[in-house]
Each structure stands twice: as structure tokens, then as C-alpha cells.
Amino acid sequence: MITGGAGYIGAHVVRAMTGAGERIVVLDDVSTGNAARLPAGVPLVRGTFLDRLLLDRTFAEYDVTGVLHLAAKKQVGESVAQPLTYYRENVHGLGVLLEAVVSAGVRRFVLSSSAAVYGTPDADLVTEDTPCRPINPYGETKLAGEWLLRATGRAHGLATACLRYFNVAGAAAPELADTGVYNVVPMFFERLSAHEPVRIFGDDYPTPDGTCIRDYVHVVDLADAHLAAARRVATPAGTGDLTVNLGSGTGVSVRELAEVVADVTGRREHAPVVRPRRPGDPARVVASYDLAAKELGWLPRLDVRAMVESAWAGWLHTHGERRG
């Protein structure tokens, strides 16, 4: 069962799993997802993972043997304004889901986590041993979710994996593209589509061009990592807990990303404008994916230009623009 399987990342995970021959059922309330993203033949159960009776029925009806839990609240600013909502969905909701998992005898669980658990790390490459010091309620709830999953796994014999995403971008196909404007790439597209300059928040960081450096991972690569994790927890070698970073291992500055976006879109009528720094933005956050390579046999394959090109095709598909 994939929770949130009709969402942007979830739909890519569904495609990777079904493409590899896995049998899938999706649980999604479609509040931010789109049922049209799902391949033909994949059953969709409409509802929330906070509904215990619905979970019990779904586990029994579809003979579920493992869960990939992607459904969650995930906007940093919103989490600051609505911490109770985030703790209810991301921590209490996970608890409800795990209670149903234990009751149904399910023994495999993969959790969508986030690099937000690290906060503002002081490291050239962030490893899984980098201290976790989240700086907002979203990051706190993801870290608490990891703790809850590991404790449940130890107590009830679940094989578990926590996948810490870095910055996700791109699309496998235009119809699967991210339709929200919450991440930097669609934010850039929105500004350019309105014939306005993209905004860079701070250009006085201790980096080569003064702008923040981030790690971007293609959603197709991310989906492949979920398939690898799901298969690992289904093997004797996958018992216990695994926690891995999922990133490209390559740092891209905000100014470099803006240049790639301008090149791909052809929108160069305005130079980027610099705004003051945003509180809490670290200068550099780049993942080490060595552990994912070792434990999952996973390597990122697609670069930032491929992410921007596929994301732009999706933006045009969704917003009906003409190129140029």
C-alpha cells in the first residue's frame, strides 16, 4: 500500500513499483493529489490514514504485506503557523497507521522522511550521522516520525526504512509534474511565466557566488530508491531499520539554478533580483548518498538540467503556455 500515491512524488513511486511488477493499492484523500496520475488498473482507496476502520478494511481486502508511507503535511511555513495540524497528521496519523499495520500483521514499512530533520547542518556533505537539529515543526514531525517507526519496528518485528529526501524536482512525464508552487523550481517558473524576475534570497553567503547551495534529486531517481527500499525490507537482509539520505551529492547554487532555468525556458527578459536573506537558511546543504548506494544499490542518474527540462515540460502542460 502506498499512502499519498496520487501525489507528485507518490505517483512516481507508483509508476516505478508497477513498472517493476509489484502489485499496488493506493490510499489517498486526493486533497493535494490527482487520481488521474495513477496508471490504469491501480486501485485507489479514497480516504485518510487517520481513519483506522478504513485502514483495517484496506489491509484485509487487498492482503497488504508492506506499506510505503508518503502522505504527510510538508510545507515549512505552514508548519510554523499550524503546528497542531502538522503534529496531528505527521505524528499522530503515523501512529494510527502503525497501529493498523501491527494489528494486520504487516511486517514491512518504508517512511518518507526529509533532510529537514538536519536543520542547518555545518558539514560539507551531510551523512546519516550528521546531528539532527530540526528548526521548524515540519522537520520536528519528520524526526519524531522516524523515532516512532523505529521504536515500533523494534517492539513488533517490523523491517523499516526511513528515506530522507533532499530537494526533489523534475518529472517522468508532463502529466506527472509537480502542480504546487512550493519549491524553488516551480517558484521560478511562476515568476517567469508572469514576466517577472526570479527572486534570490541573499547573495552574501560564504559560497563561491554568495547564494545558498542545495542538493537537487530527480523524482525519477527518488522513485527508484523507493522501489529498492521496498524490496530490501522484504528480504532477510532487510530486517531491522535502515535510514538513508536520498540526494544527488552535488551542490547547485541558487544563482546557478536560476541560470539553468533561464536557459531551458528561454525567459531572459529580467535578471534575477536579490532580496534579503530568509531566517534559518543555511549556506550549504548537500547530501552524501554513500549509504544508499551501499545498502540499496542506488545511484542518482539524472542531473539538474534534466530536472529543469522535465519540470518545465510539466509546467507548460499544466498551465497551457506556449514556449518562448
PDB file of C-alpha atoms in Angstrom:
ATOM      1  CA  MET A   1       0.000   0.000   0.000  1.00  0.00           C
ATOM      2  CA  ILE A   2       1.262   3.454  -0.939  1.00  0.00           C
ATOM      3  CA  THR A   3      -0.228   6.311   1.053  1.00  0.00           C
ATOM      4  CA  GLY A   4      -0.228   9.571  -0.876  1.00  0.00           C
ATOM      5  CA  GLY A   5       0.197   7.644  -4.117  1.00  0.00           C
ATOM      6  CA  ALA A   6      -1.810  10.187  -6.133  1.00  0.00           C
ATOM      7  CA  GLY A   7       0.575  12.990  -5.183  1.00  0.00           C
ATOM      8  CA  TYR A   8       3.551  14.306  -7.121  1.00  0.00           C
ATOM      9  CA  ILE A   9       6.196  12.033  -5.610  1.00  0.00           C
ATOM     10  CA  GLY A  10       3.742   9.251  -4.790  1.00  0.00           C
ATOM     11  CA  ALA A  11       2.608   8.879  -8.395  1.00  0.00           C
ATOM     12  CA  HIS A  12       6.217   8.449  -9.490  1.00  0.00           C
ATOM     13  CA  VAL A  13       6.703   5.781  -6.833  1.00  0.00           C
ATOM     14  CA  VAL A  14       3.551   4.009  -8.030  1.00  0.00           C
ATOM     15  CA  ARG A  15       4.868   4.066 -11.599  1.00  0.00           C
ATOM     16  CA  ALA A  16       8.252   2.666 -10.534  1.00  0.00           C
ATOM     17  CA  MET A  17       6.656  -0.093  -8.448  1.00  0.00           C
ATOM     18  CA  THR A  18       4.094  -1.172 -11.035  1.00  0.00           C
ATOM     19  CA  GLY A  19       6.709  -0.987 -13.785  1.00  0.00           C
ATOM     20  CA  ALA A  20       8.766  -3.479 -11.787  1.00  0.00           C
ATOM     21  CA  GLY A  21       5.814  -5.858 -11.484  1.00  0.00           C
ATOM     22  CA  GLU A  22       4.757  -5.032  -7.923  1.00  0.00           C
ATOM     23  CA  ARG A  23       1.050  -5.159  -7.004  1.00  0.00           C
ATOM     24  CA  ILE A  24      -0.062  -1.833  -5.525  1.00  0.00           C
ATOM     25  CA  VAL A  25      -3.052  -0.279  -3.799  1.00  0.00           C
ATOM     26  CA  VAL A  26      -3.069   3.490  -3.205  1.00  0.00           C
ATOM     27  CA  LEU A  27      -4.605   5.220  -0.193  1.00  0.00           C
ATOM     28  CA  ASP A  28      -5.066   8.949  -0.795  1.00  0.00           C
ATOM     29  CA  ASP A  29      -7.641  11.554   0.225  1.00  0.00           C
ATOM     30  CA  VAL A  30      -6.816  13.421  -3.026  1.00  0.00           C
ATOM     31  CA  SER A  31      -6.674  16.730  -1.127  1.00  0.00           C
ATOM     32  CA  THR A  32      -3.452  17.611  -2.931  1.00  0.00           C
ATOM     33  CA  GLY A  33      -3.154  14.594  -5.233  1.00  0.00           C
ATOM     34  CA  ASN A  34      -4.768  13.750  -8.548  1.00  0.00           C
ATOM     35  CA  ALA A  35      -6.297  10.355  -9.289  1.00  0.00           C
ATOM     36  CA  ALA A  36      -5.557  10.855 -12.996  1.00  0.00           C
ATOM     37  CA  ARG A  37      -1.866  10.375 -12.229  1.00  0.00           C
ATOM     38  CA  LEU A  38      -2.394   6.706 -11.389  1.00  0.00           C
ATOM     39  CA  PRO A  39      -1.834   4.005 -14.029  1.00  0.00           C
ATOM     40  CA  ALA A  40      -4.864   2.061 -15.228  1.00  0.00           C
ATOM     41  CA  GLY A  41      -5.625  -0.893 -13.008  1.00  0.00           C
ATOM     42  CA  VAL A  42      -4.128   0.528  -9.802  1.00  0.00           C
ATOM     43  CA  PRO A  43      -6.907   0.611  -7.179  1.00  0.00           C
ATOM     44  CA  LEU A  44      -7.413   3.889  -5.331  1.00  0.00           C
ATOM     45  CA  VAL A  45      -8.932   3.906  -1.854  1.00  0.00           C
ATOM     46  CA  ARG A  46     -10.082   7.458  -1.155  1.00  0.00           C
ATOM     47  CA  GLY A  47      -9.570   8.397   2.454  1.00  0.00           C
ATOM     48  CA  THR A  48      -7.100   9.327   5.144  1.00  0.00           C
ATOM     49  CA  PHE A  49      -4.570   7.263   7.051  1.00  0.00           C
ATOM     50  CA  LEU A  50      -6.069   8.690  10.244  1.00  0.00           C
ATOM     51  CA  ASP A  51      -9.185   6.551   9.619  1.00  0.00           C
ATOM     52  CA  ARG A  52      -8.444   3.321  11.484  1.00  0.00           C
ATOM     53  CA  LEU A  53     -11.533   1.465  10.250  1.00  0.00           C
ATOM     54  CA  LEU A  54     -10.680   2.312   6.645  1.00  0.00           C
ATOM     55  CA  LEU A  55      -7.119   1.102   7.177  1.00  0.00           C
ATOM     56  CA  ASP A  56      -8.279  -2.189   8.665  1.00  0.00           C
ATOM     57  CA  ARG A  57     -10.637  -2.798   5.726  1.00  0.00           C
ATOM     58  CA  THR A  58      -7.986  -1.903   3.164  1.00  0.00           C
ATOM     59  CA  PHE A  59      -5.333  -4.164   4.683  1.00  0.00           C
ATOM     60  CA  ALA A  60      -7.786  -7.074   4.737  1.00  0.00           C
ATOM     61  CA  GLU A  61      -9.357  -6.506   1.310  1.00  0.00           C
ATOM     62  CA  TYR A  62      -6.062  -6.135  -0.560  1.00  0.00           C
ATOM     63  CA  ASP A  63      -3.969  -8.538   1.535  1.00  0.00           C
ATOM     64  CA  VAL A  64      -1.379  -5.811   2.134  1.00  0.00           C
ATOM     65  CA  THR A  65       2.095  -7.061   3.046  1.00  0.00           C
ATOM     66  CA  GLY A  66       4.002  -3.768   3.139  1.00  0.00           C
ATOM     67  CA  VAL A  67       3.470  -0.004   3.357  1.00  0.00           C
ATOM     68  CA  LEU A  68       5.209   2.926   1.705  1.00  0.00           C
ATOM     69  CA  HIS A  69       4.041   5.981   3.643  1.00  0.00           C
ATOM     70  CA  LEU A  70       4.345   9.172   1.622  1.00  0.00           C
ATOM     71  CA  ALA A  71       1.203  11.022   2.707  1.00  0.00           C
ATOM     72  CA  ALA A  72       2.022  13.932   5.034  1.00  0.00           C
ATOM     73  CA  LYS A  73       1.821  17.654   5.546  1.00  0.00           C
ATOM     74  CA  LYS A  74       5.028  19.139   4.169  1.00  0.00           C
ATOM     75  CA  GLN A  75       5.142  22.947   3.936  1.00  0.00           C
ATOM     76  CA  VAL A  76       7.669  24.548   6.269  1.00  0.00           C
ATOM     77  CA  GLY A  77       5.971  27.929   6.596  1.00  0.00           C
ATOM     78  CA  GLU A  78       2.574  26.357   7.110  1.00  0.00           C
ATOM     79  CA  SER A  79       4.021  24.141   9.828  1.00  0.00           C
ATOM     80  CA  VAL A  80       5.156  27.223  11.762  1.00  0.00           C
ATOM     81  CA  ALA A  81       1.656  28.698  11.538  1.00  0.00           C
ATOM     82  CA  GLN A  82      -0.182  25.405  12.156  1.00  0.00           C
ATOM     83  CA  PRO A  83       1.980  23.186  14.375  1.00  0.00           C
ATOM     84  CA  LEU A  84      -1.006  21.324  15.815  1.00  0.00           C
ATOM     85  CA  THR A  85      -2.097  20.283  12.326  1.00  0.00           C
ATOM     86  CA  TYR A  86       1.384  19.055  11.484  1.00  0.00           C
ATOM     87  CA  TYR A  87       1.797  17.039  14.652  1.00  0.00           C
ATOM     88  CA  ARG A  88      -1.687  15.539  14.224  1.00  0.00           C
ATOM     89  CA  GLU A  89      -1.084  14.486  10.618  1.00  0.00           C
ATOM     90  CA  ASN A  90       2.597  13.582  10.657  1.00  0.00           C
ATOM     91  CA  VAL A  91       3.000  12.073  14.125  1.00  0.00           C
ATOM     92  CA  HIS A  92      -0.419  11.082  15.473  1.00  0.00           C
ATOM     93  CA  GLY A  93      -1.521   9.968  11.998  1.00  0.00           C
ATOM     94  CA  LEU A  94       1.578   7.839  11.625  1.00  0.00           C
ATOM     95  CA  GLY A  95       0.763   6.288  14.984  1.00  0.00           C
ATOM     96  CA  VAL A  96      -2.737   5.364  13.809  1.00  0.00           C
ATOM     97  CA  LEU A  97      -1.286   3.833  10.659  1.00  0.00           C
ATOM     98  CA  LEU A  98       1.315   1.843  12.588  1.00  0.00           C
ATOM     99  CA  GLU A  99      -1.334   0.532  14.991  1.00  0.00           C
ATOM    100  CA  ALA A 100      -3.250  -0.788  11.985  1.00  0.00           C
ATOM    101  CA  VAL A 101      -0.055  -2.222  10.486  1.00  0.00           C
ATOM    102  CA  VAL A 102       0.752  -4.129  13.681  1.00  0.00           C
ATOM    103  CA  SER A 103      -2.831  -5.359  14.040  1.00  0.00           C
ATOM    104  CA  ALA A 104      -2.880  -6.620  10.432  1.00  0.00           C
ATOM    105  CA  GLY A 105       0.445  -8.423  10.796  1.00  0.00           C
ATOM    106  CA  VAL A 106       2.166  -6.286   8.148  1.00  0.00           C
ATOM    107  CA  ARG A 107       5.932  -6.558   8.577  1.00  0.00           C
ATOM    108  CA  ARG A 108       7.426  -4.044   6.093  1.00  0.00           C
ATOM    109  CA  PHE A 109       7.296  -0.270   6.294  1.00  0.00           C
ATOM    110  CA  VAL A 110       9.088   2.475   4.337  1.00  0.00           C
ATOM    111  CA  LEU A 111       8.729   6.059   5.575  1.00  0.00           C
ATOM    112  CA  SER A 112       9.073   9.222   3.525  1.00  0.00           C
ATOM    113  CA  SER A 113      11.279  11.476   5.648  1.00  0.00           C
ATOM    114  CA  SER A 114      13.190  14.659   4.869  1.00  0.00           C
ATOM    115  CA  ALA A 115      16.523  16.432   5.044  1.00  0.00           C
ATOM    116  CA  ALA A 116      14.613  18.921   7.227  1.00  0.00           C
ATOM    117  CA  VAL A 117      15.480  16.639  10.163  1.00  0.00           C
ATOM    118  CA  TYR A 118      19.049  18.026   9.980  1.00  0.00           C
ATOM    119  CA  GLY A 119      18.053  21.678  10.347  1.00  0.00           C
ATOM    120  CA  THR A 120      21.051  23.854   9.424  1.00  0.00           C
ATOM    121  CA  PRO A 121      23.915  21.344   9.340  1.00  0.00           C
ATOM    122  CA  ASP A 122      27.509  22.545   9.491  1.00  0.00           C
ATOM    123  CA  ALA A 123      29.019  19.981   7.124  1.00  0.00           C
ATOM    124  CA  ASP A 124      30.282  19.916   3.544  1.00  0.00           C
ATOM    125  CA  LEU A 125      28.434  16.643   2.997  1.00  0.00           C
ATOM    126  CA  VAL A 126      25.505  15.632   5.184  1.00  0.00           C
ATOM    127  CA  THR A 127      25.704  11.981   6.217  1.00  0.00           C
ATOM    128  CA  GLU A 128      23.191   9.964   8.186  1.00  0.00           C
ATOM    129  CA  ASP A 129      25.397  10.537  11.246  1.00  0.00           C
ATOM    130  CA  THR A 130      25.138  14.329  10.980  1.00  0.00           C
ATOM    131  CA  PRO A 131      23.300  15.554  14.106  1.00  0.00           C
ATOM    132  CA  CYS A 132      19.564  16.060  13.653  1.00  0.00           C
ATOM    133  CA  ARG A 133      18.527  19.528  14.851  1.00  0.00           C
ATOM    134  CA  PRO A 134      15.316  20.496  13.049  1.00  0.00           C
ATOM    135  CA  ILE A 135      14.444  24.198  13.124  1.00  0.00           C
ATOM    136  CA  ASN A 136      10.710  24.115  12.325  1.00  0.00           C
ATOM    137  CA  PRO A 137       7.682  21.986  13.220  1.00  0.00           C
ATOM    138  CA  TYR A 138       7.768  20.195   9.847  1.00  0.00           C
ATOM    139  CA  GLY A 139      11.303  18.922  10.467  1.00  0.00           C
ATOM    140  CA  GLU A 140      10.422  18.070  14.057  1.00  0.00           C
ATOM    141  CA  THR A 141       7.480  15.933  12.982  1.00  0.00           C
ATOM    142  CA  LYS A 142       9.565  14.066  10.419  1.00  0.00           C
ATOM    143  CA  LEU A 143      12.209  13.279  13.020  1.00  0.00           C
ATOM    144  CA  ALA A 144       9.578  12.255  15.578  1.00  0.00           C
ATOM    145  CA  GLY A 145       8.029  10.036  12.905  1.00  0.00           C
ATOM    146  CA  GLU A 146      11.357   8.298  12.395  1.00  0.00           C
ATOM    147  CA  TRP A 147      11.656   7.705  16.133  1.00  0.00           C
ATOM    148  CA  LEU A 148       8.130   6.316  16.312  1.00  0.00           C
ATOM    149  CA  LEU A 149       8.680   3.993  13.356  1.00  0.00           C
ATOM    150  CA  ARG A 150      11.974   2.628  14.693  1.00  0.00           C
ATOM    151  CA  ALA A 151      10.519   2.018  18.150  1.00  0.00           C
ATOM    152  CA  THR A 152       7.522   0.232  16.632  1.00  0.00           C
ATOM    153  CA  GLY A 153       9.791  -1.815  14.420  1.00  0.00           C
ATOM    154  CA  ARG A 154      11.887  -2.966  17.375  1.00  0.00           C
ATOM    155  CA  ALA A 155       8.846  -3.756  19.523  1.00  0.00           C
ATOM    156  CA  HIS A 156       6.819  -5.583  16.871  1.00  0.00           C
ATOM    157  CA  GLY A 157       9.341  -7.046  14.459  1.00  0.00           C
ATOM    158  CA  LEU A 158       8.836  -4.692  11.538  1.00  0.00           C
ATOM    159  CA  ALA A 159      11.516  -4.246   8.889  1.00  0.00           C
ATOM    160  CA  THR A 160      11.682  -0.484   8.392  1.00  0.00           C
ATOM    161  CA  ALA A 161      13.398   2.116   6.228  1.00  0.00           C
ATOM    162  CA  CYS A 162      13.437   5.915   6.565  1.00  0.00           C
ATOM    163  CA  LEU A 163      14.252   7.793   3.360  1.00  0.00           C
ATOM    164  CA  ARG A 164      15.499  11.337   3.931  1.00  0.00           C
ATOM    165  CA  TYR A 165      14.726  13.332   0.783  1.00  0.00           C
ATOM    166  CA  PHE A 166      16.734  16.365  -0.203  1.00  0.00           C
ATOM    167  CA  ASN A 167      15.257  18.819  -2.796  1.00  0.00           C
ATOM    168  CA  VAL A 168      13.056  16.952  -5.274  1.00  0.00           C
ATOM    169  CA  ALA A 169      12.441  18.210  -8.818  1.00  0.00           C
ATOM    170  CA  GLY A 170      11.625  17.004 -12.332  1.00  0.00           C
ATOM    171  CA  ALA A 171       9.018  14.654 -13.762  1.00  0.00           C
ATOM    172  CA  ALA A 172       8.892  11.312 -15.566  1.00  0.00           C
ATOM    173  CA  ALA A 173       6.190  12.706 -17.871  1.00  0.00           C
ATOM    174  CA  PRO A 174       4.453  16.109 -18.139  1.00  0.00           C
ATOM    175  CA  GLU A 175       1.220  14.782 -16.648  1.00  0.00           C
ATOM    176  CA  LEU A 176       3.093  13.680 -13.506  1.00  0.00           C
ATOM    177  CA  ALA A 177       4.735  17.048 -12.857  1.00  0.00           C
ATOM    178  CA  ASP A 178       4.525  18.935  -9.582  1.00  0.00           C
ATOM    179  CA  THR A 179       1.464  21.214  -9.739  1.00  0.00           C
ATOM    180  CA  GLY A 180       2.188  23.006  -6.454  1.00  0.00           C
ATOM    181  CA  VAL A 181       4.245  26.188  -6.244  1.00  0.00           C
ATOM    182  CA  TYR A 182       6.064  25.473  -3.008  1.00  0.00           C
ATOM    183  CA  ASN A 183       9.570  24.526  -4.189  1.00  0.00           C
ATOM    184  CA  VAL A 184      12.169  26.703  -5.865  1.00  0.00           C
ATOM    185  CA  VAL A 185      11.884  25.354  -9.439  1.00  0.00           C
ATOM    186  CA  PRO A 186       8.107  25.919  -9.821  1.00  0.00           C
ATOM    187  CA  MET A 187       8.525  29.206  -7.943  1.00  0.00           C
ATOM    188  CA  PHE A 188      10.975  30.307 -10.626  1.00  0.00           C
ATOM    189  CA  PHE A 189       8.592  29.135 -13.350  1.00  0.00           C
ATOM    190  CA  GLU A 190       5.715  31.084 -11.826  1.00  0.00           C
ATOM    191  CA  ARG A 191       7.719  34.302 -11.787  1.00  0.00           C
ATOM    192  CA  LEU A 192       8.986  33.874 -15.340  1.00  0.00           C
ATOM    193  CA  SER A 193       5.534  32.987 -16.644  1.00  0.00           C
ATOM    194  CA  ALA A 194       4.278  36.278 -15.187  1.00  0.00           C
ATOM    195  CA  HIS A 195       7.204  38.059 -16.911  1.00  0.00           C
ATOM    196  CA  GLU A 196       8.690  38.946 -13.562  1.00  0.00           C
ATOM    197  CA  PRO A 197      12.264  38.388 -12.347  1.00  0.00           C
ATOM    198  CA  VAL A 198      13.039  35.372 -10.193  1.00  0.00           C
ATOM    199  CA  ARG A 199      13.996  36.156  -6.629  1.00  0.00           C
ATOM    200  CA  ILE A 200      17.175  35.114  -4.846  1.00  0.00           C
ATOM    201  CA  PHE A 201      17.104  35.426  -1.079  1.00  0.00           C
ATOM    202  CA  GLY A 202      20.581  36.514  -0.037  1.00  0.00           C
ATOM    203  CA  ASP A 203      23.779  36.774  -2.072  1.00  0.00           C
ATOM    204  CA  ASP A 204      26.263  37.273   0.760  1.00  0.00           C
ATOM    205  CA  TYR A 205      26.628  33.670   1.956  1.00  0.00           C
ATOM    206  CA  PRO A 206      30.120  32.113   2.276  1.00  0.00           C
ATOM    207  CA  THR A 207      29.763  30.279  -1.055  1.00  0.00           C
ATOM    208  CA  PRO A 208      31.522  30.841  -4.412  1.00  0.00           C
ATOM    209  CA  ASP A 209      28.762  33.098  -5.814  1.00  0.00           C
ATOM    210  CA  GLY A 210      27.291  34.224  -2.494  1.00  0.00           C
ATOM    211  CA  THR A 211      23.993  32.322  -2.858  1.00  0.00           C
ATOM    212  CA  CYS A 212      22.815  29.237  -0.992  1.00  0.00           C
ATOM    213  CA  ILE A 213      23.889  25.827  -2.255  1.00  0.00           C
ATOM    214  CA  ARG A 214      21.419  22.958  -2.283  1.00  0.00           C
ATOM    215  CA  ASP A 215      21.221  19.332  -3.410  1.00  0.00           C
ATOM    216  CA  TYR A 216      18.565  18.510  -6.029  1.00  0.00           C
ATOM    217  CA  VAL A 217      17.466  14.945  -6.775  1.00  0.00           C
ATOM    218  CA  HIS A 218      15.331  13.926  -9.742  1.00  0.00           C
ATOM    219  CA  VAL A 219      11.953  12.497  -8.760  1.00  0.00           C
ATOM    220  CA  VAL A 220      12.543   9.545 -11.108  1.00  0.00           C
ATOM    221  CA  ASP A 221      15.710   8.633  -9.209  1.00  0.00           C
ATOM    222  CA  LEU A 222      13.853   9.125  -5.929  1.00  0.00           C
ATOM    223  CA  ALA A 223      11.114   6.729  -7.047  1.00  0.00           C
ATOM    224  CA  ASP A 224      13.717   4.114  -7.957  1.00  0.00           C
ATOM    225  CA  ALA A 225      15.092   4.404  -4.418  1.00  0.00           C
ATOM    226  CA  HIS A 226      11.645   3.631  -3.008  1.00  0.00           C
ATOM    227  CA  LEU A 227      11.434   0.502  -5.120  1.00  0.00           C
ATOM    228  CA  ALA A 228      14.871  -0.565  -3.891  1.00  0.00           C
ATOM    229  CA  ALA A 229      13.907   0.131  -0.258  1.00  0.00           C
ATOM    230  CA  ALA A 230      10.618  -1.750  -0.576  1.00  0.00           C
ATOM    231  CA  ARG A 231      12.429  -4.763  -1.924  1.00  0.00           C
ATOM    232  CA  ARG A 232      15.148  -4.578   0.702  1.00  0.00           C
ATOM    233  CA  VAL A 233      12.731  -4.682   3.645  1.00  0.00           C
ATOM    234  CA  ALA A 234      11.121  -7.737   2.033  1.00  0.00           C
ATOM    235  CA  THR A 235      14.359  -9.744   2.312  1.00  0.00           C
ATOM    236  CA  PRO A 236      16.095 -11.367   5.290  1.00  0.00           C
ATOM    237  CA  ALA A 237      18.911  -8.814   4.881  1.00  0.00           C
ATOM    238  CA  GLY A 238      16.391  -6.000   5.289  1.00  0.00           C
ATOM    239  CA  THR A 239      15.279  -6.805   8.826  1.00  0.00           C
ATOM    240  CA  GLY A 240      15.714  -4.064  11.395  1.00  0.00           C
ATOM    241  CA  ASP A 241      15.961  -0.387  10.473  1.00  0.00           C
ATOM    242  CA  LEU A 242      17.659   1.439   7.614  1.00  0.00           C
ATOM    243  CA  THR A 243      17.925   5.228   7.378  1.00  0.00           C
ATOM    244  CA  VAL A 244      19.445   6.774   4.255  1.00  0.00           C
ATOM    245  CA  ASN A 245      19.825  10.122   2.529  1.00  0.00           C
ATOM    246  CA  LEU A 246      18.456  10.483  -0.984  1.00  0.00           C
ATOM    247  CA  GLY A 247      20.225  13.279  -2.812  1.00  0.00           C
ATOM    248  CA  SER A 248      22.500  13.783  -5.789  1.00  0.00           C
ATOM    249  CA  GLY A 249      25.665  14.528  -3.830  1.00  0.00           C
ATOM    250  CA  THR A 250      26.136  17.636  -5.988  1.00  0.00           C
ATOM    251  CA  GLY A 251      25.664  21.201  -4.800  1.00  0.00           C
ATOM    252  CA  VAL A 252      23.936  23.727  -7.045  1.00  0.00           C
ATOM    253  CA  SER A 253      23.741  27.380  -6.019  1.00  0.00           C
ATOM    254  CA  VAL A 254      20.501  29.314  -6.318  1.00  0.00           C
ATOM    255  CA  ARG A 255      22.121  31.590  -8.907  1.00  0.00           C
ATOM    256  CA  GLU A 256      23.347  28.576 -10.905  1.00  0.00           C
ATOM    257  CA  LEU A 257      19.845  27.092 -10.790  1.00  0.00           C
ATOM    258  CA  ALA A 258      18.346  30.383 -11.974  1.00  0.00           C
ATOM    259  CA  GLU A 259      20.730  30.312 -14.952  1.00  0.00           C
ATOM    260  CA  VAL A 260      19.733  26.753 -15.866  1.00  0.00           C
ATOM    261  CA  VAL A 261      16.057  27.734 -15.633  1.00  0.00           C
ATOM    262  CA  ALA A 262      16.618  30.784 -17.852  1.00  0.00           C
ATOM    263  CA  ASP A 263      18.492  28.679 -20.392  1.00  0.00           C
ATOM    264  CA  VAL A 264      15.833  25.945 -20.523  1.00  0.00           C
ATOM    265  CA  THR A 265      12.841  28.294 -20.621  1.00  0.00           C
ATOM    266  CA  GLY A 266      14.361  30.967 -22.855  1.00  0.00           C
ATOM    267  CA  ARG A 267      12.996  33.585 -20.454  1.00  0.00           C
ATOM    268  CA  ARG A 268      15.798  36.134 -20.042  1.00  0.00           C
ATOM    269  CA  GLU A 269      13.971  39.447 -20.169  1.00  0.00           C
ATOM    270  CA  HIS A 270      14.644  40.047 -16.461  1.00  0.00           C
ATOM    271  CA  ALA A 271      17.772  39.402 -14.448  1.00  0.00           C
ATOM    272  CA  PRO A 272      17.238  37.774 -11.048  1.00  0.00           C
ATOM    273  CA  VAL A 273      16.604  40.206  -8.199  1.00  0.00           C
ATOM    274  CA  VAL A 274      18.226  39.776  -4.806  1.00  0.00           C
ATOM    275  CA  ARG A 275      16.150  40.027  -1.667  1.00  0.00           C
ATOM    276  CA  PRO A 276      17.305  39.853   1.968  1.00  0.00           C
ATOM    277  CA  ARG A 277      18.207  36.503   3.464  1.00  0.00           C
ATOM    278  CA  ARG A 278      15.401  34.401   4.888  1.00  0.00           C
ATOM    279  CA  PRO A 279      15.836  33.435   8.566  1.00  0.00           C
ATOM    280  CA  GLY A 280      17.199  29.932   9.060  1.00  0.00           C
ATOM    281  CA  ASP A 281      18.534  29.319   5.550  1.00  0.00           C
ATOM    282  CA  PRO A 282      21.883  27.505   5.825  1.00  0.00           C
ATOM    283  CA  ALA A 283      24.615  28.384   3.337  1.00  0.00           C
ATOM    284  CA  ARG A 284      25.089  24.824   2.085  1.00  0.00           C
ATOM    285  CA  VAL A 285      23.172  21.553   2.395  1.00  0.00           C
ATOM    286  CA  VAL A 286      24.439  18.712   0.189  1.00  0.00           C
ATOM    287  CA  ALA A 287      23.848  15.004   0.764  1.00  0.00           C
ATOM    288  CA  SER A 288      26.183  12.090   0.932  1.00  0.00           C
ATOM    289  CA  TYR A 289      24.330   9.176  -0.665  1.00  0.00           C
ATOM    290  CA  ASP A 290      27.082   6.627   0.017  1.00  0.00           C
ATOM    291  CA  LEU A 291      24.942   4.636   2.444  1.00  0.00           C
ATOM    292  CA  ALA A 292      22.039   4.415  -0.023  1.00  0.00           C
ATOM    293  CA  ALA A 293      24.493   3.197  -2.658  1.00  0.00           C
ATOM    294  CA  LYS A 294      25.864   0.570  -0.300  1.00  0.00           C
ATOM    295  CA  GLU A 295      22.605  -0.668   1.212  1.00  0.00           C
ATOM    296  CA  LEU A 296      20.175  -0.212  -1.696  1.00  0.00           C
ATOM    297  CA  GLY A 297      22.459  -0.370  -4.706  1.00  0.00           C
ATOM    298  CA  TRP A 298      21.036   3.050  -5.616  1.00  0.00           C
ATOM    299  CA  LEU A 299      22.758   5.820  -7.537  1.00  0.00           C
ATOM    300  CA  PRO A 300      21.256   9.103  -8.796  1.00  0.00           C
ATOM    301  CA  ARG A 301      21.416   9.215 -12.615  1.00  0.00           C
ATOM    302  CA  LEU A 302      19.737  12.441 -13.748  1.00  0.00           C
ATOM    303  CA  ASP A 303      21.290  15.891 -13.391  1.00  0.00           C
ATOM    304  CA  VAL A 304      19.800  19.282 -12.604  1.00  0.00           C
ATOM    305  CA  ARG A 305      19.301  20.211 -16.248  1.00  0.00           C
ATOM    306  CA  ALA A 306      17.223  17.060 -16.800  1.00  0.00           C
ATOM    307  CA  MET A 307      15.181  18.035 -13.738  1.00  0.00           C
ATOM    308  CA  VAL A 308      14.517  21.546 -15.018  1.00  0.00           C
ATOM    309  CA  GLU A 309      13.755  20.422 -18.582  1.00  0.00           C
ATOM    310  CA  SER A 310      11.215  17.815 -17.480  1.00  0.00           C
ATOM    311  CA  ALA A 311       9.705  20.135 -14.856  1.00  0.00           C
ATOM    312  CA  TRP A 312       9.293  22.903 -17.467  1.00  0.00           C
ATOM    313  CA  ALA A 313       7.555  20.495 -19.842  1.00  0.00           C
ATOM    314  CA  GLY A 314       5.196  19.672 -16.991  1.00  0.00           C
ATOM    315  CA  TRP A 315       4.625  23.349 -16.215  1.00  0.00           C
ATOM    316  CA  LEU A 316       3.708  24.032 -19.851  1.00  0.00           C
ATOM    317  CA  HIS A 317       1.404  21.005 -19.855  1.00  0.00           C
ATOM    318  CA  THR A 318      -0.371  22.144 -16.699  1.00  0.00           C
ATOM    319  CA  HIS A 319      -0.529  25.870 -17.358  1.00  0.00           C
ATOM    320  CA  GLY A 320      -1.141  25.814 -21.102  1.00  0.00           C
ATOM    321  CA  GLU A 321       1.663  28.177 -22.005  1.00  0.00           C
ATOM    322  CA  ARG A 322       3.473  28.367 -25.276  1.00  0.00           C
ATOM    323  CA  ARG A 323       7.232  28.055 -25.336  1.00  0.00           C
ATOM    324  CA  GLY A 324       9.356  31.145 -25.769  1.00  0.00           C
TER     325      GLY A 324
END
